[in-house]
CSV table of C-alpha atoms in Angstrom, one decimal:
chain,number,residue,atom,x,y,z
A,1,UNK,CA,-4.1,25.0,14.7
A,2,UNK,CA,-7.1,22.8,15.5
A,3,UNK,CA,-6.9,19.5,13.4
A,4,UNK,CA,-9.3,16.7,12.6
A,5,UNK,CA,-7.5,13.6,11.3
A,6,UNK,CA,-9.2,11.1,9.0
A,7,UNK,CA,-7.5,7.7,8.2
A,8,UNK,CA,-7.7,4.0,9.0
A,9,UNK,CA,-4.6,1.8,8.2
A,10,UNK,CA,-1.1,1.7,9.7
A,11,UNK,CA,0.2,4.1,7.0
A,12,UNK,CA,-2.2,6.8,8.4
A,13,UNK,CA,-1.1,6.0,12.0
A,14,UNK,CA,2.5,6.6,11.1
A,15,UNK,CA,1.7,9.9,9.5
A,16,UNK,CA,-0.5,11.1,12.4
A,17,UNK,CA,1.6,10.1,15.3
A,18,UNK,CA,4.2,13.0,15.0
A,19,UNK,CA,1.3,15.5,14.9
A,20,UNK,CA,0.5,14.9,18.5
A,21,UNK,CA,4.0,15.9,19.5
A,22,UNK,CA,3.9,19.2,17.7
A,23,UNK,CA,3.0,22.3,19.8
A,24,UNK,CA,1.6,24.0,16.7
A,25,UNK,CA,-1.3,21.5,16.4
A,26,UNK,CA,-4.2,20.5,18.7
A,27,UNK,CA,-5.8,17.3,17.5
A,28,UNK,CA,-9.5,17.5,18.3
A,29,UNK,CA,-10.8,14.3,16.6
A,30,UNK,CA,-9.9,11.2,14.7
A,31,UNK,CA,-12.3,9.8,12.0
A,32,UNK,CA,-11.8,6.2,10.9
A,33,UNK,CA,-13.8,3.4,9.5
A,34,UNK,CA,-16.1,1.3,11.7
A,35,UNK,CA,-14.7,-1.9,13.3
A,36,UNK,CA,-15.0,-4.8,10.9
A,37,UNK,CA,-15.4,-8.6,11.4
A,38,UNK,CA,-12.1,-10.4,11.2
A,39,UNK,CA,-11.1,-14.1,11.1
A,40,UNK,CA,-13.2,-17.2,11.2
A,41,UNK,CA,-15.0,-16.1,14.3
A,42,UNK,CA,-15.9,-12.8,12.8
A,43,UNK,CA,-14.7,-10.9,15.8
A,44,UNK,CA,-14.8,-7.1,15.4
A,45,UNK,CA,-11.4,-5.6,14.7
A,46,UNK,CA,-10.8,-1.8,15.0
A,47,UNK,CA,-8.9,0.1,12.4
A,48,UNK,CA,-5.2,0.5,13.1
A,49,UNK,CA,-5.5,4.3,13.8
A,50,UNK,CA,-8.1,3.6,16.5
A,51,UNK,CA,-6.0,0.9,18.1
A,52,UNK,CA,-2.8,3.0,18.1
A,53,UNK,CA,-4.2,6.4,19.0
A,54,UNK,CA,-6.8,5.6,21.6
A,55,UNK,CA,-4.3,6.2,24.3
A,56,UNK,CA,-4.1,9.9,23.3
A,57,UNK,CA,-7.6,10.5,24.5
A,58,UNK,CA,-8.6,12.2,21.3
A,59,UNK,CA,-12.4,11.7,20.4
A,60,UNK,CA,-12.7,8.9,17.8
A,61,UNK,CA,-15.5,9.0,15.3
A,62,UNK,CA,-16.5,5.9,13.2
A,63,UNK,CA,-19.5,6.9,11.1
A,64,UNK,CA,-21.2,4.2,9.0
A,65,UNK,CA,-21.7,7.0,6.4
A,66,UNK,CA,-20.9,10.7,6.1
A,67,UNK,CA,-24.4,12.1,6.5
A,68,UNK,CA,-25.7,15.6,7.3
A,69,UNK,CA,-25.8,14.8,11.1
A,70,UNK,CA,-22.2,13.7,11.1
A,71,UNK,CA,-21.1,16.7,9.0
A,72,UNK,CA,-22.8,19.0,11.5
A,73,UNK,CA,-21.1,17.2,14.4
A,74,UNK,CA,-17.6,17.7,12.9
A,75,UNK,CA,-18.4,21.3,11.8
A,76,UNK,CA,-19.3,22.1,15.4
A,77,UNK,CA,-15.7,21.2,16.5
A,78,UNK,CA,-14.5,24.2,14.4
A,79,UNK,CA,-11.4,22.6,12.9
A,80,UNK,CA,-8.9,24.9,11.1
A,81,UNK,CA,-7.9,22.0,8.8
A,82,UNK,CA,-8.8,18.3,8.2
A,83,UNK,CA,-5.9,15.9,7.3
A,84,UNK,CA,-7.0,12.8,5.3
A,85,UNK,CA,-4.7,9.8,4.8
A,86,UNK,CA,-6.0,6.5,3.4
A,87,UNK,CA,-9.4,6.9,4.9
A,88,UNK,CA,-11.0,4.9,2.2
A,89,UNK,CA,-14.4,6.7,2.1
A,90,UNK,CA,-15.7,9.2,-0.5
A,91,UNK,CA,-16.2,12.5,1.2
A,92,UNK,CA,-19.1,14.7,0.1
A,93,UNK,CA,-18.7,18.3,-0.8
A,94,UNK,CA,-20.5,19.5,2.4
A,95,UNK,CA,-17.8,17.7,4.4
A,96,UNK,CA,-15.0,19.3,2.3
A,97,UNK,CA,-16.5,22.7,2.9
A,98,UNK,CA,-16.1,22.4,6.8
A,99,UNK,CA,-12.4,23.4,6.6
A,100,UNK,CA,-9.4,23.0,4.2
A,101,UNK,CA,-9.2,19.2,3.6
A,102,UNK,CA,-5.7,18.1,2.8
A,103,UNK,CA,-5.0,14.6,1.5
A,104,UNK,CA,-1.7,12.8,1.4
A,105,UNK,CA,-1.6,10.4,-1.5
A,106,UNK,CA,1.3,7.9,-1.8
A,107,UNK,CA,2.3,8.6,-5.4
A,108,UNK,CA,3.7,11.4,-7.5
A,109,UNK,CA,0.5,12.9,-8.7
A,110,UNK,CA,-1.1,12.8,-11.2
A,111,UNK,CA,0.4,9.4,-11.7
A,112,UNK,CA,-1.4,6.5,-9.9
A,113,UNK,CA,-4.6,8.1,-8.7
A,114,UNK,CA,-6.7,5.6,-6.9
A,115,UNK,CA,-6.6,2.8,-4.3
A,116,UNK,CA,-3.2,1.1,-4.8
A,117,UNK,CA,-0.6,3.6,-5.8
A,118,UNK,CA,2.4,2.1,-3.9
A,119,UNK,CA,1.8,-1.4,-5.3
A,120,UNK,CA,1.5,0.1,-8.8
A,121,UNK,CA,4.7,2.1,-8.5
A,122,UNK,CA,6.6,-1.1,-7.5
A,123,UNK,CA,4.9,-3.3,-10.2
A,124,UNK,CA,5.7,-0.9,-12.9
A,125,UNK,CA,9.2,-0.3,-11.6
A,126,UNK,CA,8.9,3.4,-11.5
A,127,UNK,CA,12.2,5.3,-11.3
A,128,UNK,CA,11.0,7.4,-8.4
A,129,UNK,CA,8.6,6.8,-5.6
A,130,UNK,CA,6.8,9.7,-3.8
A,131,UNK,CA,4.0,11.1,-1.8
A,132,UNK,CA,1.9,14.1,-2.6
A,133,UNK,CA,-0.1,16.6,-0.4
A,134,UNK,CA,-3.1,18.0,-2.3
A,135,UNK,CA,-6.3,20.0,-1.7
A,136,UNK,CA,-9.2,17.6,-1.7
A,137,UNK,CA,-12.0,17.7,-4.2
A,138,UNK,CA,-14.8,15.3,-5.1
A,139,UNK,CA,-12.8,14.1,-8.1
A,140,UNK,CA,-10.6,11.2,-7.4
A,141,UNK,CA,-7.1,12.3,-6.3
A,142,UNK,CA,-7.4,15.3,-8.6
A,143,UNK,CA,-7.0,18.3,-6.3
A,144,UNK,CA,-4.4,21.0,-6.6
A,145,UNK,CA,-0.9,20.0,-5.4
A,146,UNK,CA,0.5,21.7,-2.3
A,147,UNK,CA,3.7,19.8,-2.0
A,148,UNK,CA,5.4,16.6,-2.7
A,149,UNK,CA,8.3,14.5,-1.6
A,150,UNK,CA,10.1,11.8,-3.7
A,151,UNK,CA,13.0,9.4,-3.6
A,152,UNK,CA,14.7,6.9,-5.8
A,153,UNK,CA,13.4,3.4,-6.4
A,154,UNK,CA,16.1,1.2,-4.8
A,155,UNK,CA,14.2,-2.1,-4.9
A,156,UNK,CA,12.0,-1.5,-1.8
A,157,UNK,CA,9.2,-4.0,-1.1
A,158,UNK,CA,5.7,-2.8,-0.1
A,159,UNK,CA,6.5,-2.9,3.6
A,160,UNK,CA,9.7,-0.9,3.2
A,161,UNK,CA,8.1,1.6,0.9
A,162,UNK,CA,5.1,2.1,3.2
A,163,UNK,CA,7.4,2.9,6.1
A,164,UNK,CA,9.5,5.3,4.0
A,165,UNK,CA,6.7,7.2,2.5
A,166,UNK,CA,4.7,7.5,5.7
A,167,UNK,CA,7.7,9.0,7.4
A,168,UNK,CA,8.1,11.4,4.5
A,169,UNK,CA,4.4,12.1,4.6
A,170,UNK,CA,4.6,13.0,8.3
A,171,UNK,CA,7.2,15.6,7.6
A,172,UNK,CA,5.4,16.9,4.5
A,173,UNK,CA,2.0,17.4,6.1
A,174,UNK,CA,3.7,19.4,9.0
A,175,UNK,CA,5.4,21.6,6.4
A,176,UNK,CA,2.2,22.1,4.5
A,177,UNK,CA,0.1,22.9,7.6
A,178,UNK,CA,2.7,25.4,8.8
A,179,UNK,CA,3.0,27.1,5.5
A,180,UNK,CA,-0.5,26.7,4.2
A,181,UNK,CA,-1.2,30.4,3.7
A,182,UNK,CA,2.0,30.8,1.7
A,183,UNK,CA,1.8,27.8,-0.7
A,184,UNK,CA,0.8,28.5,-4.3
A,185,UNK,CA,-1.3,25.4,-5.3
A,186,UNK,CA,-0.4,23.7,-8.6
A,187,UNK,CA,-3.2,22.3,-10.8
A,188,UNK,CA,-2.8,18.7,-11.9
A,189,UNK,CA,-2.7,17.7,-15.6
A,190,UNK,CA,-5.4,15.2,-16.3
A,191,UNK,CA,-3.6,14.4,-19.6
A,192,UNK,CA,-0.7,12.9,-17.6
A,193,UNK,CA,-2.9,11.0,-15.1
A,194,UNK,CA,-2.9,7.2,-14.6
A,195,UNK,CA,-5.3,5.2,-12.4
A,196,UNK,CA,-5.2,2.1,-10.2
A,197,UNK,CA,-7.9,0.0,-8.6
A,198,UNK,CA,-8.0,-1.8,-5.2
A,199,UNK,CA,-5.8,-4.9,-5.2
A,200,UNK,CA,-7.6,-8.2,-5.7
A,201,UNK,CA,-6.4,-11.7,-4.8
A,202,UNK,CA,-6.1,-12.6,-8.5
A,203,UNK,CA,-3.5,-9.8,-9.0
A,204,UNK,CA,-1.0,-12.1,-7.3
A,205,UNK,CA,-1.2,-14.6,-10.1
A,206,UNK,CA,2.0,-14.4,-12.2
A,207,UNK,CA,3.2,-16.0,-15.5
A,208,UNK,CA,6.8,-17.0,-15.6
A,209,UNK,CA,7.6,-15.1,-18.7
A,210,UNK,CA,9.9,-12.4,-17.2
A,211,UNK,CA,11.8,-12.9,-14.0
A,212,UNK,CA,12.1,-9.2,-13.5
A,213,UNK,CA,8.3,-8.7,-13.8
A,214,UNK,CA,7.7,-11.6,-11.3
A,215,UNK,CA,10.1,-10.1,-8.9
A,216,UNK,CA,8.5,-6.7,-9.1
A,217,UNK,CA,5.2,-8.4,-8.4
A,218,UNK,CA,6.7,-10.1,-5.4
A,219,UNK,CA,7.9,-6.8,-4.0
A,220,UNK,CA,4.5,-5.2,-4.5
A,221,UNK,CA,2.4,-8.1,-3.1
A,222,UNK,CA,4.6,-9.7,-0.4
A,223,UNK,CA,2.2,-8.5,2.3
A,224,UNK,CA,-1.0,-9.6,0.3
A,225,UNK,CA,-2.1,-11.3,-1.8
A,226,UNK,CA,1.4,-12.7,-2.3
A,227,UNK,CA,2.5,-14.0,-5.8
A,228,UNK,CA,1.5,-17.5,-7.0
A,229,UNK,CA,1.4,-19.6,-10.1
A,230,UNK,CA,-1.6,-21.7,-11.2
A,231,UNK,CA,-0.5,-25.3,-11.4
A,232,UNK,CA,-1.8,-27.4,-14.3
A,233,UNK,CA,-2.9,-29.9,-11.5
A,234,UNK,CA,-5.6,-27.4,-10.4
A,235,UNK,CA,-4.0,-25.7,-7.3
A,236,UNK,CA,-2.1,-22.6,-6.7
A,237,UNK,CA,1.5,-22.4,-5.5
A,238,UNK,CA,2.6,-19.4,-3.6
A,239,UNK,CA,6.2,-18.0,-3.7
A,240,UNK,CA,7.8,-16.5,-0.6
A,241,UNK,CA,11.3,-15.2,0.1
A,242,UNK,CA,12.0,-14.7,-3.6
A,243,UNK,CA,15.0,-12.9,-5.2
A,244,UNK,CA,16.0,-12.0,-8.7
A,245,UNK,CA,19.0,-13.9,-10.0
A,246,UNK,CA,19.2,-12.4,-13.5
A,247,UNK,CA,16.8,-11.0,-16.1
A,248,UNK,CA,18.2,-11.8,-19.6
A,249,UNK,CA,19.0,-15.5,-20.1
A,250,UNK,CA,16.4,-17.7,-21.8
A,251,UNK,CA,14.9,-20.7,-20.1
A,252,UNK,CA,11.9,-22.8,-20.2
A,253,UNK,CA,9.2,-21.1,-18.0
A,254,UNK,CA,9.2,-22.7,-14.6
A,255,UNK,CA,12.2,-25.0,-15.2
A,256,UNK,CA,14.0,-26.1,-12.1
A,257,UNK,CA,17.6,-24.9,-12.7
A,258,UNK,CA,19.1,-25.9,-9.3
A,259,UNK,CA,18.0,-27.5,-6.1
A,260,UNK,CA,20.1,-26.3,-3.1
A,261,UNK,CA,19.9,-27.2,0.6
A,262,UNK,CA,16.8,-25.1,1.2
A,263,UNK,CA,16.3,-23.0,-1.9
A,264,UNK,CA,15.6,-23.7,-5.6
A,265,UNK,CA,16.4,-21.7,-8.6
A,266,UNK,CA,13.8,-21.6,-11.4
A,267,UNK,CA,13.9,-20.2,-14.9
A,268,UNK,CA,11.6,-17.9,-16.7
A,269,UNK,CA,11.3,-17.2,-20.4
A,270,UNK,CA,13.7,-14.4,-19.5
A,271,UNK,CA,15.7,-14.5,-16.4
A,272,UNK,CA,15.7,-16.6,-13.3
A,273,UNK,CA,14.6,-16.5,-9.6
A,274,UNK,CA,15.8,-18.0,-6.3
A,275,UNK,CA,12.8,-19.2,-4.1
A,276,UNK,CA,13.3,-20.1,-0.5
A,277,UNK,CA,9.7,-21.0,0.5
A,278,UNK,CA,6.7,-22.4,-1.3
A,279,UNK,CA,3.2,-23.0,-0.2
A,280,UNK,CA,0.7,-25.3,-2.1
A,281,UNK,CA,-2.9,-24.2,-1.8
A,282,UNK,CA,-4.4,-25.6,1.4
A,283,UNK,CA,-1.1,-26.8,2.9
A,284,UNK,CA,1.7,-25.4,5.1
A,285,UNK,CA,4.7,-23.5,3.9
A,286,UNK,CA,7.8,-25.5,3.1
A,287,UNK,CA,11.4,-24.9,2.2
A,288,UNK,CA,11.4,-24.9,-1.6
A,289,UNK,CA,13.9,-27.7,-1.8
A,290,UNK,CA,11.9,-29.9,0.5
A,291,UNK,CA,8.7,-29.1,-1.6
A,292,UNK,CA,10.3,-30.2,-4.9
A,293,UNK,CA,11.8,-33.3,-3.4
A,294,UNK,CA,8.4,-34.2,-2.0
A,295,UNK,CA,7.0,-33.9,-5.5
A,296,UNK,CA,9.8,-36.0,-6.9
A,297,UNK,CA,10.9,-33.1,-9.1
A,298,UNK,CA,14.5,-32.9,-10.3
A,299,UNK,CA,16.6,-30.3,-12.1
A,300,UNK,CA,15.2,-29.9,-15.6
A,301,UNK,CA,11.6,-30.6,-14.5
A,302,UNK,CA,9.0,-27.8,-14.5
A,303,UNK,CA,7.8,-26.5,-11.1
A,304,UNK,CA,4.2,-27.4,-10.5
């Protein structure tokens, strides 16, 4: 089977890699987003898939837009199927008509259609996490379901969940491609759908109302944008290396309950958290105990 792959981030790389080792598939092209400026110097940085799969020798396409000329170029390669994983670009119907386009979406559809499904599954403490293979249409993540794989929520953070779901996705797409003619697609129920937008920096801002909710946000955003509180003194304070102590006892929000050798324990209106590392806006990370001592904060004070 002649395959075109379309995807940009590391999640897509992890799904695509095993396809190169399968004798049933011939990879004839990789589509990913253009290189983008990165860092203070604005040096161009290629997408993860381009960096990781260049050694395979597969032709790599990085169109600025999916226009008629590009569609004709891909059509001329005569793919039997196109596998799309976190490509991040809306594909026009003319592109979808080239060959069956199969998308892997990191949620149990129709829940969490959109740009940040893994983070939303974690933030909302879903009982199960999963990944779905579907036929692509122009409607956002609304195509017929071909197969899905799911697992229990065991407290994974976003890095762990991404690794687990991409591994499952790699197996799932191989199954779908191998059995494509035999699978009976299942229509999604729009009535059961939920949606999620792209993560913004402001999503990391937390209120110390529920320790359980703060911890869920930490698990979801520990790669970016991280979780932080807004200090009444005008700066943000990021939390790193955070764990949930308990989720039921009542405390004053932000109260320092204990100062240990490196860590601190703070209270929320419901529950408490252990924090190992803090970072005040514009400054270096510090062990949390060192930070509060530097601020001359004691047990019973409010973290700020």
